[in-house]
Each structure stands twice: as structure tokens, then as C-alpha cells.
Amino acid sequence: MNIEEIAKQMVAKGKGILAADESTGTMEKRLKSVNVESNEKNRLHFRETLFTSPAMATCISGVILFDETIRQVSSSGISIPELIKKNGSIPGIKVDKGAKSLAGSNNEKITEGLDGLRSRMEEYYKLGARFAKWRAVYSIGSGSPSEQCIKANAHALARYAALVQEAKMVPIVEPEVLMDGEHSIDECYDVTSRVITECYKELYLQNVNLKGTVLKPNMILPGASCKNKSTTDEIAKKTLECLKKNMPKEVPGVAFLSGGQSEIEATKNLNAINKINDTSFNFTFSYGRALQQSALKTWSKSMKNTSDIQKVFDHRATMNGASTEAKWNEKLEQSFAA
Ligand code: 5MM
């Protein structure tokens, strides 16, 4: 498959991406929150339980892996990327080295990881990855994000994307405007517009083939501590408007991050966006927390009970799959029998 075909498959209707690329530090926090020790064996066990779940074939188009996981071997003896492929999904890899302090800024972040990326991409291709992910983060605050932060991160995202395409893989471009803070939904709209516009300026400059990319943005939401809450319809309307205005038509689709929304909110909002989608873009999910939270809790209670854990994960994946086609509703949500 060429990169344009892979990108289309990643955002195909009815399916979405499982973001299982938590770095060791983040995984430690997640496992600690359910009182499980974070070691290599436990991290692999949880992830393998999801990767062998029936919903992988029906609702998951791709899985983003962390460097540790792409090198691991499953209990059935095949490598993790092979296992993912066998279950009908595309293996991908997170290649950034994390958001670090941006020199000369007021506490803002720049995502690092460009040095040596060309040779790392060659290796990841050999290991089976067919797409990659790089996440930039932006906080909303007084004077933030600055032009400096927006431009520096857009440049890095575009340089990354060009290197990924050179290695015949699809870059997921993830500029995440964080939900933390008291900002309004309109401030989120404005900042996200500036961030996305700058990303595409840089992607053009670096000659990235937009048909072979996927955008992974935040939805347009009020800050988590904002007093004025927004309705699902308002979130959907503003998210669609923002992306319509700032995304080039060539991009095949969008795979949203969940960014701290609850599992149900993330599903509901995606469904509402798809209900009013009048564009050529496919809107799907690339959720980490909003796909894994309940499954992680179930796993922590009884690691050996694979069928219960997979039931919980399959339900979430199925609900989000339905949302990509605007077919989700409360009744469907309640259909889950634990
Ligand atoms: C799954 O979490 C990803 C990796 O996080 P760290 O590098 O901080 O360990 C993260 O990039 C994720 O892919 C996106 O933020 C989407 O995840 P959510 O949980 O926001 O849907």
C-alpha cells in the first residue's frame, strides 16, 4: 500500500485508532492509578489483552505503539506488530522524544526528536510500522501560546512529517491545545485555528504530501476549569467550523485525541461532529485515555479475566466506531451487559 492508501485506511468509517503509545513515565502514572506495578511484563500484558480483543478487527484501524512495545513478543510467539496486523489493524509508532522546555519562552514546550529520526524510521519500518505520530502541546494562558511556540512546533512537526514520508510511512500530525485552564470555548477556537494554520504553512514548505497525512487535533472545548460549560452541539459546531476553515482539502481525515474528556464525552462529541459533517473529511478517533480507562480498571481487578477486560474494551471501541458514522445513541451505550 502507498501512503495515500494507508492514510485513507487509517481514517476509514466505522473504525479509529488506539493510541497505546504512552511512554514509560505516563504508563507508570496510569498503572499506579489502579494500584498495579509498572514493569515491562505488566505493560505488555495489558496491551496484549487489548490487541487480541475481537474489536481490533472491526473497530480499530491502527494502533500507535511506544518504542518498548514495538520490540516486544506476544505470548503466542509472534511480534507485537505482527499480532496487530494479524488482527486486521495497522501498526504505528510514536517517534517524538517528548515535549521539553522551549528555551527563551515563558514555560512553553517544544517537542524534540528530530536528531537521528531518519535512521530510526528505517528501523521502525523494518519492525512493521506503517505510520508514525508526533505530538506538540500548547497551553492557553496569558500570552500563551506565543508565536515563538506555535512556529517552533509547526516547523518540527513538518520536518518530522517529511522524514516519515521519505520512509514510506504516514505521519500523524498532532498539535494538541491542552484543555487545562479556565479559558472559554472561543479562546480554544482561536488558538487552535492559529496553531493548525501554522502547521499547514510549514507542511507545505517542507513539501509534505497532505494526501498521505492524518491530522490529530483537539476538539474545540472550553477549558476544564472554565465556568461556562458548552453543549455537545456547540462543541460539534465549533470544532467542525474550525477545521473546515483551517484544513486543506487534500487531507483525507482527522483522528481526534480525547485530551482528558471522559469516555462518554469523547464518544458523544465525535458522534455530534459526524452528524453535521458536510465536508469531504472523515472524522474518527485516535483516543488513548477515552478508549482504555475502563478496560484498565477492569484489568487491574482481575488480570486473568481476559474475556471481561476485552468485553469492556470492545464496548468502548464499538461505541466510538458507531460515532464515526453518527450512529451512536444513549440506547446503544446502555446495550452493554457486563
Ligand atoms: C496515549 O498517550 C500518548 C502518549 O503520551 P506521553 O508521550 O505523554 O506518554 C499521547 O500522545 C496520546 O496519543 C494523545 O495525547 C491522545 O491521547 P488522549 O488520552 O488525549 O486521547
Coordinates of C-alpha atoms and ligand atoms in Angstrom, one line a residue:
M1 CA 0.0 0.0 0.0
N2 CA 1.2 3.5 -0.7
I3 CA 1.0 6.3 1.9
E4 CA -2.2 7.8 0.5
E5 CA -4.0 4.4 0.7
I6 CA -2.7 3.8 4.2
A7 CA -3.9 7.3 5.3
K8 CA -7.3 6.6 3.9
Q9 CA -7.5 3.3 5.7
M10 CA -6.5 4.9 9.0
V11 CA -9.5 7.2 8.9
A12 CA -12.0 4.8 7.3
K13 CA -15.6 5.0 8.5
G14 CA -16.6 2.7 11.4
K15 CA -13.0 2.4 12.7
G16 CA -10.5 4.5 14.6
I17 CA -7.0 4.5 16.1
L18 CA -6.0 3.1 19.5
A19 CA -3.3 5.4 21.0
A20 CA -1.4 2.9 23.1
D21 CA 1.9 4.9 22.9
E22 CA 2.2 6.0 26.5
S23 CA 5.8 6.4 27.3
T24 CA 7.2 4.6 30.4
G25 CA 6.6 7.6 32.7
T26 CA 3.0 8.0 31.6
M27 CA 2.3 4.3 31.8
E28 CA 3.7 4.4 35.3
K29 CA 1.1 7.0 36.3
R30 CA -1.7 5.1 34.6
L31 CA -0.8 1.8 36.3
K32 CA -0.2 3.5 39.7
S33 CA -3.7 5.0 39.5
V34 CA -5.1 1.4 39.5
N35 CA -2.6 0.1 42.1
V36 CA -0.6 -2.0 39.7
E37 CA 3.2 -2.1 39.5
S38 CA 4.5 -0.6 36.2
N39 CA 7.0 -3.2 34.9
E40 CA 7.7 -4.5 31.4
K41 CA 5.6 -7.6 31.9
N42 CA 2.5 -5.8 33.2
R43 CA 2.7 -3.2 30.5
L44 CA 2.9 -5.9 27.8
H45 CA 0.1 -8.0 29.4
F46 CA -2.4 -5.1 29.5
R47 CA -1.6 -4.0 25.9
E48 CA -1.6 -7.6 24.5
T49 CA -5.0 -8.1 26.1
L50 CA -6.4 -5.2 24.1
F51 CA -4.5 -6.1 20.9
T52 CA -6.1 -9.6 20.9
S53 CA -9.6 -8.3 21.5
P54 CA -12.3 -9.0 18.9
A55 CA -12.9 -5.3 18.3
M56 CA -9.5 -5.0 16.8
A57 CA -10.8 -6.4 13.6
T58 CA -14.0 -4.5 13.5
C59 CA -13.3 -1.1 15.0
I60 CA -9.6 -0.4 15.2
S61 CA -7.9 0.7 12.0
G62 CA -4.4 1.3 13.6
V63 CA -2.5 1.1 16.9
I64 CA 0.1 3.7 17.9
L65 CA 2.9 1.9 19.8
F66 CA 5.7 3.1 22.0
D67 CA 9.3 2.1 21.3
E68 CA 9.3 -0.6 24.0
T69 CA 6.1 -2.3 22.7
I70 CA 7.0 -2.5 19.0
R71 CA 10.0 -4.6 20.0
Q72 CA 8.1 -7.0 22.3
V73 CA 7.0 -10.5 21.5
S74 CA 3.4 -11.6 22.3
S75 CA 2.6 -14.7 24.4
S76 CA 1.7 -16.5 21.1
G77 CA 5.3 -16.1 20.0
I78 CA 4.8 -13.5 17.2
S79 CA 6.0 -9.9 17.5
I80 CA 3.5 -7.2 18.6
P81 CA 3.4 -5.5 15.2
E82 CA 2.7 -9.0 13.6
L83 CA -0.1 -9.6 16.1
I84 CA -1.7 -6.3 15.3
K85 CA -1.6 -7.0 11.6
K86 CA -3.0 -10.4 12.1
N87 CA -5.9 -8.9 13.9
G88 CA -6.7 -6.6 10.9
S89 CA -5.1 -3.4 12.1
I90 CA -2.1 -1.3 11.1
P91 CA 0.9 -0.9 13.5
G92 CA 2.2 2.6 14.0
I93 CA 4.9 4.2 16.2
K94 CA 5.3 7.3 18.3
V95 CA 8.6 8.8 17.3
D96 CA 8.8 12.1 19.2
K97 CA 11.0 12.2 22.3
G98 CA 8.6 14.3 24.3
A99 CA 7.7 17.9 25.0
K100 CA 10.7 19.8 26.5
S101 CA 11.1 23.3 27.8
L102 CA 11.3 25.8 25.0
A103 CA 14.4 28.0 25.5
G104 CA 13.7 31.7 25.6
S105 CA 10.0 31.2 26.3
N106 CA 7.8 31.6 29.3
N107 CA 7.4 28.0 30.4
E108 CA 6.3 26.8 27.0
K109 CA 7.1 23.4 25.3
I110 CA 8.8 22.3 22.2
T111 CA 8.6 18.6 21.1
E112 CA 12.0 17.1 20.4
G113 CA 13.2 14.1 18.5
L114 CA 14.4 15.1 15.0
D115 CA 18.0 14.2 15.5
G116 CA 18.6 10.7 14.1
L117 CA 15.0 10.3 13.1
R118 CA 15.8 9.2 9.5
S119 CA 17.6 6.1 10.7
R120 CA 15.0 5.4 13.4
M121 CA 12.3 5.5 10.8
E122 CA 14.2 2.9 8.7
E123 CA 14.3 0.6 11.7
Y124 CA 10.7 1.1 12.6
Y125 CA 9.7 0.3 9.0
K126 CA 11.6 -3.0 9.3
L127 CA 9.8 -3.7 12.6
G128 CA 6.5 -3.4 10.8
A129 CA 5.3 0.2 11.5
R130 CA 3.4 1.9 8.6
F131 CA 2.6 5.2 10.2
A132 CA 4.1 7.4 12.9
K133 CA 3.0 10.0 15.4
W134 CA 4.5 13.2 16.8
R135 CA 2.7 15.3 19.4
A136 CA 3.1 19.0 20.0
V137 CA 1.5 20.7 23.1
Y138 CA 0.2 24.2 23.6
S139 CA -1.2 25.7 26.8
I140 CA -3.7 28.5 26.8
G141 CA -2.8 31.3 29.3
S142 CA -1.9 34.9 29.4
G143 CA 0.3 35.4 26.3
S144 CA 0.3 31.7 25.6
P145 CA 0.7 30.1 23.2
S146 CA 3.3 32.6 21.9
E147 CA 4.2 33.0 18.2
Q148 CA 7.5 31.5 19.1
C149 CA 5.9 28.3 20.4
I150 CA 3.5 28.0 17.6
K151 CA 6.1 28.5 14.9
A152 CA 8.8 26.3 16.5
N153 CA 6.4 23.4 17.0
A154 CA 4.9 23.7 13.5
H155 CA 8.4 23.6 12.0
A156 CA 9.3 20.5 14.0
L157 CA 6.0 18.8 13.0
A158 CA 6.6 19.5 9.4
R159 CA 10.3 18.3 9.4
Y160 CA 9.1 15.1 11.1
A161 CA 6.3 14.6 8.6
A162 CA 8.7 14.9 5.7
L163 CA 11.1 12.4 7.2
V164 CA 8.3 9.9 7.8
Q165 CA 7.0 10.1 4.3
E166 CA 10.6 9.7 3.0
A167 CA 10.5 6.4 4.9
K168 CA 7.2 5.5 3.1
M169 CA 5.1 5.9 6.2
V170 CA 2.1 8.1 7.1
P171 CA 2.7 10.9 9.6
I172 CA 0.0 11.7 12.1
V173 CA 0.4 15.4 12.8
E174 CA -0.8 16.0 16.4
P175 CA -0.9 19.6 17.6
E176 CA -2.7 19.4 21.0
V177 CA -4.1 22.6 22.5
L178 CA -4.5 21.4 26.1
M179 CA -7.8 21.5 28.0
D180 CA -6.2 22.6 31.3
G181 CA -7.2 26.1 32.4
E182 CA -10.1 28.5 32.6
H183 CA -10.2 29.6 29.0
S184 CA -13.5 29.8 27.1
I185 CA -14.5 27.7 24.1
D186 CA -13.9 30.7 21.9
E187 CA -10.4 31.1 23.1
C188 CA -9.8 27.4 22.3
Y189 CA -11.2 28.0 18.8
D190 CA -8.9 31.0 18.2
V191 CA -5.8 29.3 19.5
T192 CA -6.5 26.0 17.6
S193 CA -7.1 28.0 14.4
R194 CA -3.7 29.8 14.8
V195 CA -1.9 26.5 15.6
I196 CA -3.4 24.5 12.7
T197 CA -2.9 27.3 10.1
E198 CA 0.8 27.5 11.1
C199 CA 1.2 23.7 10.9
Y200 CA -0.1 23.6 7.3
K201 CA 2.1 26.6 6.3
E202 CA 5.1 24.6 7.4
L203 CA 3.9 21.3 6.0
Y204 CA 3.6 23.0 2.5
L205 CA 7.0 24.5 2.9
Q206 CA 8.6 21.1 3.7
N207 CA 6.8 19.5 0.6
V208 CA 4.8 17.1 2.6
N209 CA 2.1 15.2 0.6
L210 CA -1.0 16.1 2.5
K211 CA -3.0 13.2 1.0
G212 CA -0.6 10.9 2.9
T213 CA -1.1 12.5 6.3
V214 CA -3.7 12.4 9.1
L215 CA -4.4 15.3 11.4
K216 CA -4.9 14.5 15.1
P217 CA -6.2 17.7 16.8
N218 CA -8.1 18.5 20.0
M219 CA -11.8 19.2 19.7
I220 CA -12.9 22.8 20.4
L221 CA -13.8 22.7 24.1
P222 CA -13.9 25.2 27.0
G223 CA -11.0 24.8 29.5
A224 CA -11.5 22.1 32.1
S225 CA -11.9 24.9 34.8
C226 CA -14.0 27.2 32.7
K227 CA -17.2 28.2 34.5
N228 CA -19.3 28.3 31.3
K229 CA -19.9 24.7 30.1
S230 CA -20.7 24.1 26.4
T231 CA -23.3 21.8 25.0
T232 CA -22.4 18.9 22.7
D233 CA -24.0 20.7 19.8
E234 CA -21.9 23.8 20.4
I235 CA -18.7 21.8 20.7
A236 CA -19.5 19.9 17.4
K237 CA -20.4 23.1 15.6
K238 CA -17.3 25.0 16.6
T239 CA -15.0 22.0 16.0
L240 CA -16.3 21.5 12.5
E241 CA -16.2 25.2 11.7
C242 CA -12.6 25.5 12.9
L243 CA -11.4 22.5 10.9
K244 CA -13.3 23.5 7.8
K245 CA -11.7 26.9 7.9
N246 CA -8.1 25.8 8.6
M247 CA -7.6 22.4 7.0
P248 CA -6.6 22.0 3.3
K249 CA -9.0 19.8 1.3
E250 CA -6.3 17.3 0.4
V251 CA -6.1 15.8 3.9
P252 CA -8.2 12.6 4.0
G253 CA -9.3 12.9 7.5
V254 CA -9.0 13.7 11.2
A255 CA -8.4 11.4 14.1
F256 CA -9.3 13.4 17.3
L257 CA -7.4 13.0 20.6
S258 CA -9.6 12.8 23.7
G259 CA -7.4 15.1 25.8
G260 CA -9.0 14.5 29.2
Q261 CA -12.6 14.2 28.2
S262 CA -14.5 11.3 29.8
E263 CA -15.0 8.2 27.7
I264 CA -18.7 9.1 27.2
E265 CA -18.0 12.8 26.3
A266 CA -15.4 11.8 23.8
T267 CA -17.8 9.4 22.1
K268 CA -20.8 11.8 22.2
N269 CA -18.8 14.7 20.8
L270 CA -17.4 12.7 18.0
N271 CA -20.9 11.4 17.1
A272 CA -22.2 15.0 17.1
I273 CA -19.4 16.2 14.8
N274 CA -20.2 13.4 12.4
K275 CA -23.9 14.2 12.5
I276 CA -23.3 17.7 11.0
N277 CA -20.2 16.8 8.9
D278 CA -20.8 18.4 5.5
T279 CA -17.1 18.1 4.4
S280 CA -15.1 15.6 2.5
F281 CA -13.0 14.8 5.6
N282 CA -13.6 11.6 7.6
F283 CA -13.7 12.3 11.3
T284 CA -12.6 9.5 13.6
F285 CA -10.8 8.9 16.9
S286 CA -7.3 8.3 18.0
Y287 CA -8.0 8.0 21.7
G288 CA -5.7 6.9 24.5
R289 CA -7.5 7.5 27.8
A290 CA -11.0 7.5 26.3
L291 CA -10.5 4.0 24.9
Q292 CA -8.6 2.4 27.7
Q293 CA -9.7 3.9 31.0
S294 CA -12.5 1.4 31.9
A295 CA -10.5 -1.6 30.4
L296 CA -7.5 -0.6 32.6
K297 CA -9.7 -0.6 35.7
T298 CA -11.2 -4.0 34.9
W299 CA -7.8 -5.4 34.1
S300 CA -6.4 -4.2 37.4
K301 CA -9.1 -6.0 39.3
S302 CA -8.6 -9.3 37.6
M303 CA -5.7 -9.6 35.1
K304 CA -6.5 -13.2 34.3
N305 CA -10.1 -12.5 33.3
T306 CA -9.3 -11.7 29.6
S307 CA -12.9 -12.0 28.5
D308 CA -14.2 -9.4 30.9
I309 CA -11.4 -7.0 30.1
Q310 CA -12.0 -7.4 26.3
K311 CA -15.7 -7.0 26.7
V312 CA -15.2 -3.6 28.3
F313 CA -12.7 -2.6 25.6
D314 CA -14.8 -3.9 22.8
H315 CA -17.8 -1.9 24.0
R316 CA -15.8 1.4 24.0
A317 CA -14.3 0.7 20.6
T318 CA -17.7 -0.3 19.2
M319 CA -19.3 2.9 20.6
N320 CA -16.6 5.1 19.1
G321 CA -16.8 3.1 15.8
A322 CA -20.6 3.9 15.7
S323 CA -19.8 7.6 16.4
T324 CA -17.6 7.8 13.3
E325 CA -20.8 7.1 11.3
A326 CA -23.1 9.3 13.6
K327 CA -24.8 6.1 14.7
W328 CA -24.2 6.3 18.4
N329 CA -27.0 7.0 20.9
E330 CA -27.7 6.5 24.6
K331 CA -29.7 3.3 24.0
L332 CA -26.7 1.7 22.2
E333 CA -24.5 2.9 25.0
Q334 CA -26.7 1.1 27.5
S335 CA -26.7 -2.1 25.5
F336 CA -23.5 -3.2 27.2
A337 CA -24.2 -6.1 29.6
A338 CA -21.3 -6.6 31.9
Ligands
5MM1 C1 -1.5 7.7 24.8 O1 -0.8 8.9 25.3 C2 0.1 9.4 24.3 C3 1.4 9.5 24.8 O2 1.7 10.2 25.9 P1 3.2 10.5 26.5 O3 4.1 10.7 25.4 O4 2.9 11.8 27.3 O5 3.5 9.4 27.4 C4 -0.5 10.7 23.8 O6 0.3 11.4 22.9 C5 -1.8 10.4 23.1 O7 -1.5 9.7 21.9 C6 -2.6 11.6 22.8 O8 -2.5 12.7 23.7 C7 -4.1 11.2 22.7 O9 -4.3 10.6 24.0 P2 -5.7 11.0 24.7 O10 -5.6 10.2 26.0 O11 -5.6 12.5 24.9 O12 -6.8 10.6 23.8

